[in-house]
């Protein structure tokens, strides 16, 4: 069965939410933000302006990330820190994998 805070495995309850719970949370946050931004007497034009603004912000931000992280200084920084970054991620995902393997189903 699925609990509000995550999946249950036998008697133990996972502390991590499942993917469906995360998607539902994202949808609820989006609805809450739109409700705060729009108000009760909003026109369809206002809804379109807000949605277009969110789309423009998303594209701008992620294109900015692509540009910044593809510059020569960032590439050099990553090459210097690569082993530390990959080592940290290996430990983190190794621990997560062990946790999954050792969890009672």
Coordinates of N, CA, C and O in Angstrom, one line a residue:
X1 N 0.8 -1.2 0.0 CA 0.0 0.0 0.0 C 0.9 1.2 0.0 O 2.0 1.2 0.4
X2 N 0.3 2.3 -0.4 CA 1.0 3.6 -0.5 C 0.6 4.5 0.7 O -0.6 4.7 0.8
X3 N 1.5 5.0 1.4 CA 1.2 5.9 2.5 C 1.4 7.3 2.1 O 2.2 7.6 1.1
X4 N 0.9 8.3 2.8 CA 1.1 9.7 2.4 C 2.6 10.1 2.4 O 3.0 11.0 1.6
X5 N 3.4 9.5 3.3 CA 4.8 9.9 3.3 C 5.7 9.0 2.5 O 6.9 9.1 2.5
X6 N 5.1 8.0 1.8 CA 6.0 7.1 1.0 C 5.4 5.7 1.0 O 4.3 5.5 1.3
X7 N 6.2 4.8 0.4 CA 5.7 3.4 0.3 C 5.9 2.7 1.6 O 6.9 2.9 2.3
X8 N 5.1 1.7 1.9 CA 5.3 0.9 3.0 C 5.7 -0.5 2.5 O 5.2 -1.0 1.5
X9 N 6.7 -1.1 3.2 CA 7.2 -2.4 2.9 C 7.0 -3.2 4.1 O 7.8 -3.1 5.0
X10 N 6.0 -4.0 4.1 CA 5.7 -4.8 5.3 C 5.3 -3.8 6.4 O 4.3 -3.1 6.3
X11 N 6.0 -3.8 7.5 CA 5.7 -2.9 8.6 C 6.5 -1.6 8.6 O 6.1 -0.7 9.2
X12 N 7.6 -1.7 7.8 CA 8.4 -0.5 7.8 C 7.9 0.5 6.7 O 7.4 0.1 5.7
X13 N 8.0 1.8 7.0 CA 7.6 2.8 6.1 C 8.8 3.6 5.6 O 9.7 4.0 6.4
X14 N 8.9 3.7 4.3 CA 10.1 4.4 3.7 C 9.9 5.9 4.0 O 8.8 6.4 4.0
X15 N 11.1 6.5 4.3 CA 11.0 7.9 4.6 C 11.0 8.8 3.3 O 10.7 9.9 3.3
X16 N 11.3 8.1 2.2 CA 11.3 8.9 0.9 C 9.9 8.7 0.2 O 9.3 7.7 0.2
X17 N 9.4 9.9 -0.3 CA 8.1 9.8 -1.0 C 8.3 9.1 -2.4 O 9.4 9.1 -2.9
X18 N 7.2 8.4 -2.8 CA 7.3 7.7 -4.1 C 7.2 8.8 -5.2 O 6.8 9.9 -5.0
X19 N 7.4 8.4 -6.5 CA 7.4 9.3 -7.6 C 6.0 9.9 -7.8 O 5.9 11.1 -8.1
X20 N 5.0 9.1 -7.6 CA 3.6 9.6 -7.8 C 3.3 10.7 -6.8 O 2.7 11.7 -7.1
X21 N 3.8 10.5 -5.6 CA 3.5 11.5 -4.5 C 4.3 12.8 -4.9 O 3.7 13.9 -4.7
X22 N 5.5 12.7 -5.4 CA 6.2 13.9 -5.8 C 5.5 14.7 -6.9 O 5.5 15.9 -6.9
X23 N 5.0 13.9 -7.9 CA 4.3 14.6 -9.0 C 3.1 15.3 -8.5 O 2.8 16.4 -8.9
X24 N 2.3 14.7 -7.6 CA 1.1 15.3 -7.1 C 1.5 16.6 -6.3 O 0.8 17.6 -6.4
X25 N 2.6 16.5 -5.6 CA 3.0 17.7 -4.8 C 3.4 18.8 -5.8 O 3.1 20.0 -5.5
X26 N 4.1 18.5 -6.9 CA 4.4 19.5 -7.9 C 3.2 20.2 -8.5 O 3.1 21.4 -8.6
X27 N 2.2 19.3 -8.8 CA 0.9 19.9 -9.3 C 0.2 20.8 -8.3 O -0.2 21.8 -8.7
X28 N 0.2 20.3 -7.0 CA -0.4 21.2 -6.0 C 0.3 22.5 -5.8 O -0.3 23.5 -5.6
X29 N 1.6 22.5 -5.9 CA 2.4 23.7 -5.7 C 2.1 24.6 -6.9 O 1.9 25.9 -6.7
X30 N 2.0 24.1 -8.1 CA 1.7 24.9 -9.3 C 0.3 25.5 -9.2 O 0.2 26.7 -9.5
X31 N -0.6 24.7 -8.8 CA -2.0 25.3 -8.6 C -2.0 26.4 -7.6 O -2.7 27.4 -7.8
X32 N -1.4 26.2 -6.5 CA -1.3 27.2 -5.4 C -0.7 28.5 -5.9 O -1.2 29.6 -5.6
X33 N 0.4 28.4 -6.6 CA 1.0 29.6 -7.1 C 0.2 30.3 -8.1 O 0.1 31.5 -8.1
X34 N -0.5 29.6 -9.0 CA -1.4 30.2 -10.0 C -2.6 30.8 -9.3 O -3.0 31.9 -9.7
X35 N -3.1 30.2 -8.2 CA -4.2 30.8 -7.5 C -3.8 32.1 -6.8 O -4.5 33.1 -6.9
X36 N -2.6 32.1 -6.2 CA -2.1 33.4 -5.6 C -1.9 34.4 -6.7 O -2.2 35.6 -6.4
X37 N -1.4 34.0 -7.8 CA -1.0 35.0 -8.8 C -2.2 35.5 -9.6 O -2.2 36.7 -10.0
X38 N -3.3 34.8 -9.7 CA -4.4 35.1 -10.5 C -5.5 35.9 -9.8 O -5.9 36.9 -10.2
X39 N -6.0 35.3 -8.7 CA -7.1 35.9 -8.0 C -8.5 35.5 -8.6 O -8.5 34.8 -9.7
X40 N -9.6 35.9 -8.0 CA -10.9 35.4 -8.4 C -11.4 36.0 -9.7 O -12.2 35.3 -10.4
X41 N -11.1 37.2 -10.0 CA -11.7 37.9 -11.2 C -10.7 37.9 -12.4 O -10.9 38.8 -13.3
X42 N -9.8 37.0 -12.5 CA -8.8 37.1 -13.6 C -9.4 36.7 -14.9 O -10.3 35.8 -15.0
X43 N -9.0 37.3 -15.9 CA -9.4 37.1 -17.3 C -8.6 36.0 -17.9 O -7.5 35.7 -17.5
X44 N -9.1 35.3 -19.0 CA -8.3 34.3 -19.7 C -7.0 35.0 -20.2 O -6.0 34.3 -20.3
X45 N -7.0 36.2 -20.6 CA -5.8 36.9 -21.0 C -4.7 36.9 -19.9 O -3.5 36.6 -20.2
X46 N -5.1 37.1 -18.7 CA -4.2 37.1 -17.6 C -3.5 35.7 -17.4 O -2.3 35.6 -17.2
X47 N -4.4 34.7 -17.6 CA -3.9 33.3 -17.5 C -2.8 33.1 -18.5 O -1.7 32.5 -18.3
X48 N -3.1 33.5 -19.8 CA -2.2 33.3 -20.9 C -0.9 34.1 -20.6 O 0.2 33.6 -20.9
X49 N -1.0 35.3 -20.1 CA 0.2 36.1 -19.9 C 1.1 35.4 -18.8 O 2.3 35.3 -18.9
X50 N 0.5 34.9 -17.8 CA 1.3 34.2 -16.7 C 1.9 33.0 -17.2 O 3.1 32.7 -17.0
X51 N 1.2 32.2 -18.0 CA 1.7 30.9 -18.6 C 2.9 31.3 -19.5 O 3.9 30.6 -19.5
X52 N 2.7 32.3 -20.4 CA 3.7 32.7 -21.3 C 5.0 33.2 -20.5 O 6.1 32.9 -20.9
X53 N 4.7 33.9 -19.5 CA 5.9 34.4 -18.7 C 6.6 33.3 -18.0 O 7.9 33.3 -18.0
X54 N 5.9 32.3 -17.5 CA 6.6 31.1 -17.0 C 7.4 30.4 -18.0 O 8.5 29.9 -17.7
X55 N 6.9 30.3 -19.2 CA 7.6 29.6 -20.3 C 8.8 30.3 -20.7 O 9.9 29.7 -20.8
X56 N 8.7 31.6 -20.8 CA 9.9 32.5 -21.2 C 11.0 32.4 -20.1 O 12.2 32.2 -20.4
X57 N 10.5 32.4 -18.8 CA 11.5 32.3 -17.7 C 12.2 31.0 -17.7 O 13.4 30.9 -17.6
X58 N 11.5 29.9 -18.0 CA 12.1 28.6 -18.0 C 13.1 28.4 -19.1 O 14.2 28.0 -18.9
X59 N 12.7 28.9 -20.3 CA 13.7 28.8 -21.4 C 14.9 29.6 -21.2 O 16.0 29.2 -21.4
X60 N 14.7 30.8 -20.7 CA 15.8 31.8 -20.4 C 16.8 31.2 -19.4 O 18.0 31.2 -19.6
X61 N 16.2 30.7 -18.3 CA 17.0 30.2 -17.2 C 17.9 28.9 -17.7 O 19.1 28.9 -17.5
X62 N 17.2 28.0 -18.4 CA 17.9 26.8 -18.8 C 18.9 27.0 -19.9 O 19.9 26.4 -20.0
X63 N 18.5 28.0 -20.8 CA 19.5 28.4 -21.8 C 20.7 29.1 -21.2 O 21.9 28.9 -21.6
X64 N 20.4 29.9 -20.2 CA 21.5 30.5 -19.4 C 22.4 29.5 -18.8 O 23.7 29.6 -18.8
X65 N 21.8 28.4 -18.2 CA 22.7 27.4 -17.6 C 23.5 26.7 -18.7 O 24.7 26.5 -18.5
X66 N 23.0 26.5 -19.8 CA 23.7 25.8 -20.9 C 24.9 26.7 -21.4 O 26.0 26.2 -21.6
X67 N 24.6 28.0 -21.5 CA 25.7 28.9 -21.9 C 26.8 29.0 -20.8 O 28.0 28.9 -21.1
X68 N 26.4 29.2 -19.6 CA 27.4 29.4 -18.5 C 28.2 28.1 -18.3 O 29.4 28.2 -18.2
X69 N 27.6 27.0 -18.3 CA 28.3 25.7 -18.1 C 29.1 25.2 -19.3 O 29.8 24.2 -19.2
X70 N 29.0 25.9 -20.4 CA 29.7 25.5 -21.6 C 30.9 26.4 -21.9 O 31.6 26.3 -22.9
X71 N 31.1 27.4 -21.0 CA 32.2 28.3 -21.2 C 33.6 27.6 -20.8 O 33.6 26.7 -20.0
X72 N 34.6 28.2 -21.4 CA 36.0 27.6 -21.1 C 36.3 27.6 -19.6 O 36.8 26.6 -19.1
X73 N 36.1 28.7 -18.8 CA 36.4 28.6 -17.4 C 35.6 27.5 -16.6 O 36.2 26.8 -15.8
X74 N 34.3 27.3 -17.0 CA 33.6 26.3 -16.3 C 34.0 24.9 -16.7 O 34.0 24.0 -15.8
X75 N 34.4 24.8 -17.9 CA 34.9 23.5 -18.4 C 36.2 23.1 -17.6 O 36.4 22.0 -17.2
X76 N 37.1 24.1 -17.5 CA 38.3 23.9 -16.8 C 38.1 23.6 -15.3 O 38.7 22.7 -14.7
X77 N 37.1 24.3 -14.7 CA 36.8 24.1 -13.3 C 36.3 22.7 -13.1 O 36.6 21.9 -12.2
X78 N 35.4 22.2 -14.0 CA 34.8 20.9 -13.9 C 35.9 19.8 -14.1 O 36.0 18.8 -13.4
X79 N 36.8 20.1 -15.0 CA 37.9 19.1 -15.3 C 38.8 19.0 -14.0 O 39.3 17.9 -13.7
X80 N 39.0 20.1 -13.3 CA 39.8 20.0 -12.1 C 39.1 19.3 -11.0 O 39.7 18.6 -10.2
X81 N 37.8 19.5 -10.9 CA 37.0 19.0 -9.8 C 36.3 17.7 -10.2 O 35.6 17.1 -9.3
X82 N 36.5 17.2 -11.4 CA 35.8 16.0 -11.9 C 35.9 14.8 -11.0 O 34.8 14.2 -10.6
X83 N 37.1 14.5 -10.5 CA 37.2 13.3 -9.7 C 36.5 13.4 -8.3 O 35.9 12.5 -7.9
X84 N 36.5 14.6 -7.8 CA 35.8 14.8 -6.5 C 34.3 14.8 -6.7 O 33.6 14.2 -5.9
X85 N 33.8 15.4 -7.8 CA 32.4 15.3 -8.1 C 31.9 13.9 -8.3 O 30.9 13.5 -7.7
X86 N 32.6 13.2 -9.2 CA 32.2 11.8 -9.5 C 32.4 10.9 -8.3 O 31.6 10.0 -8.1
X87 N 33.4 11.1 -7.5 CA 33.6 10.3 -6.3 C 32.4 10.5 -5.3 O 31.9 9.6 -4.7
X88 N 32.1 11.8 -5.1 CA 31.0 12.1 -4.2 C 29.7 11.5 -4.7 O 28.9 10.9 -3.9
X89 N 29.4 11.6 -6.0 CA 28.2 11.0 -6.6 C 28.2 9.5 -6.5 O 27.2 8.9 -6.2
X90 N 29.4 8.9 -6.7 CA 29.5 7.4 -6.6 C 29.2 7.0 -5.2 O 28.4 6.0 -5.0
X91 N 29.7 7.7 -4.2 CA 29.4 7.3 -2.8 C 27.9 7.5 -2.5 O 27.3 6.6 -1.9
X92 N 27.3 8.6 -2.9 CA 25.9 8.9 -2.7 C 25.0 7.8 -3.3 O 24.2 7.2 -2.7
X93 N 25.2 7.5 -4.6 CA 24.4 6.6 -5.3 C 24.7 5.2 -4.9 O 23.8 4.3 -4.9
X94 N 25.9 4.9 -4.5 CA 26.2 3.6 -4.0 C 25.5 3.3 -2.7 O 24.9 2.2 -2.4
X95 N 25.5 4.3 -1.8 CA 24.7 4.2 -0.5 C 23.2 4.1 -0.8 O 22.6 3.2 -0.2
X96 N 22.7 4.9 -1.7 CA 21.3 4.8 -2.1 C 21.0 3.4 -2.6 O 19.9 2.8 -2.3
X97 N 21.8 2.8 -3.5 CA 21.6 1.5 -4.0 C 21.7 0.4 -3.0 O 20.8 -0.5 -3.0
X98 N 22.6 0.5 -2.0 CA 22.7 -0.4 -0.9 C 21.4 -0.4 -0.1 O 20.9 -1.4 0.3
X99 N 21.0 0.9 0.2 CA 19.7 1.1 0.9 C 18.5 0.4 0.2 O 17.7 -0.3 0.9
X100 N 18.5 0.5 -1.1 CA 17.4 -0.1 -1.8 C 17.5 -1.7 -1.8 O 16.5 -2.4 -1.6
X101 N 18.8 -2.1 -1.9 CA 19.0 -3.6 -1.9 C 18.6 -4.2 -0.5 O 18.2 -5.3 -0.4
X102 N 18.9 -3.5 0.6 CA 18.8 -4.0 1.9 C 17.4 -3.7 2.5 O 17.1 -4.2 3.6
X103 N 16.5 -3.0 1.8 CA 15.2 -2.7 2.3 C 14.3 -3.9 2.2 O 14.3 -4.6 1.1
X104 N 13.6 -4.2 3.2 CA 12.7 -5.4 3.2 C 11.5 -5.1 2.3 O 10.9 -4.0 2.5
X105 N 11.2 -6.0 1.5 CA 10.0 -5.8 0.6 C 8.9 -6.7 1.1 O 9.0 -7.7 1.5

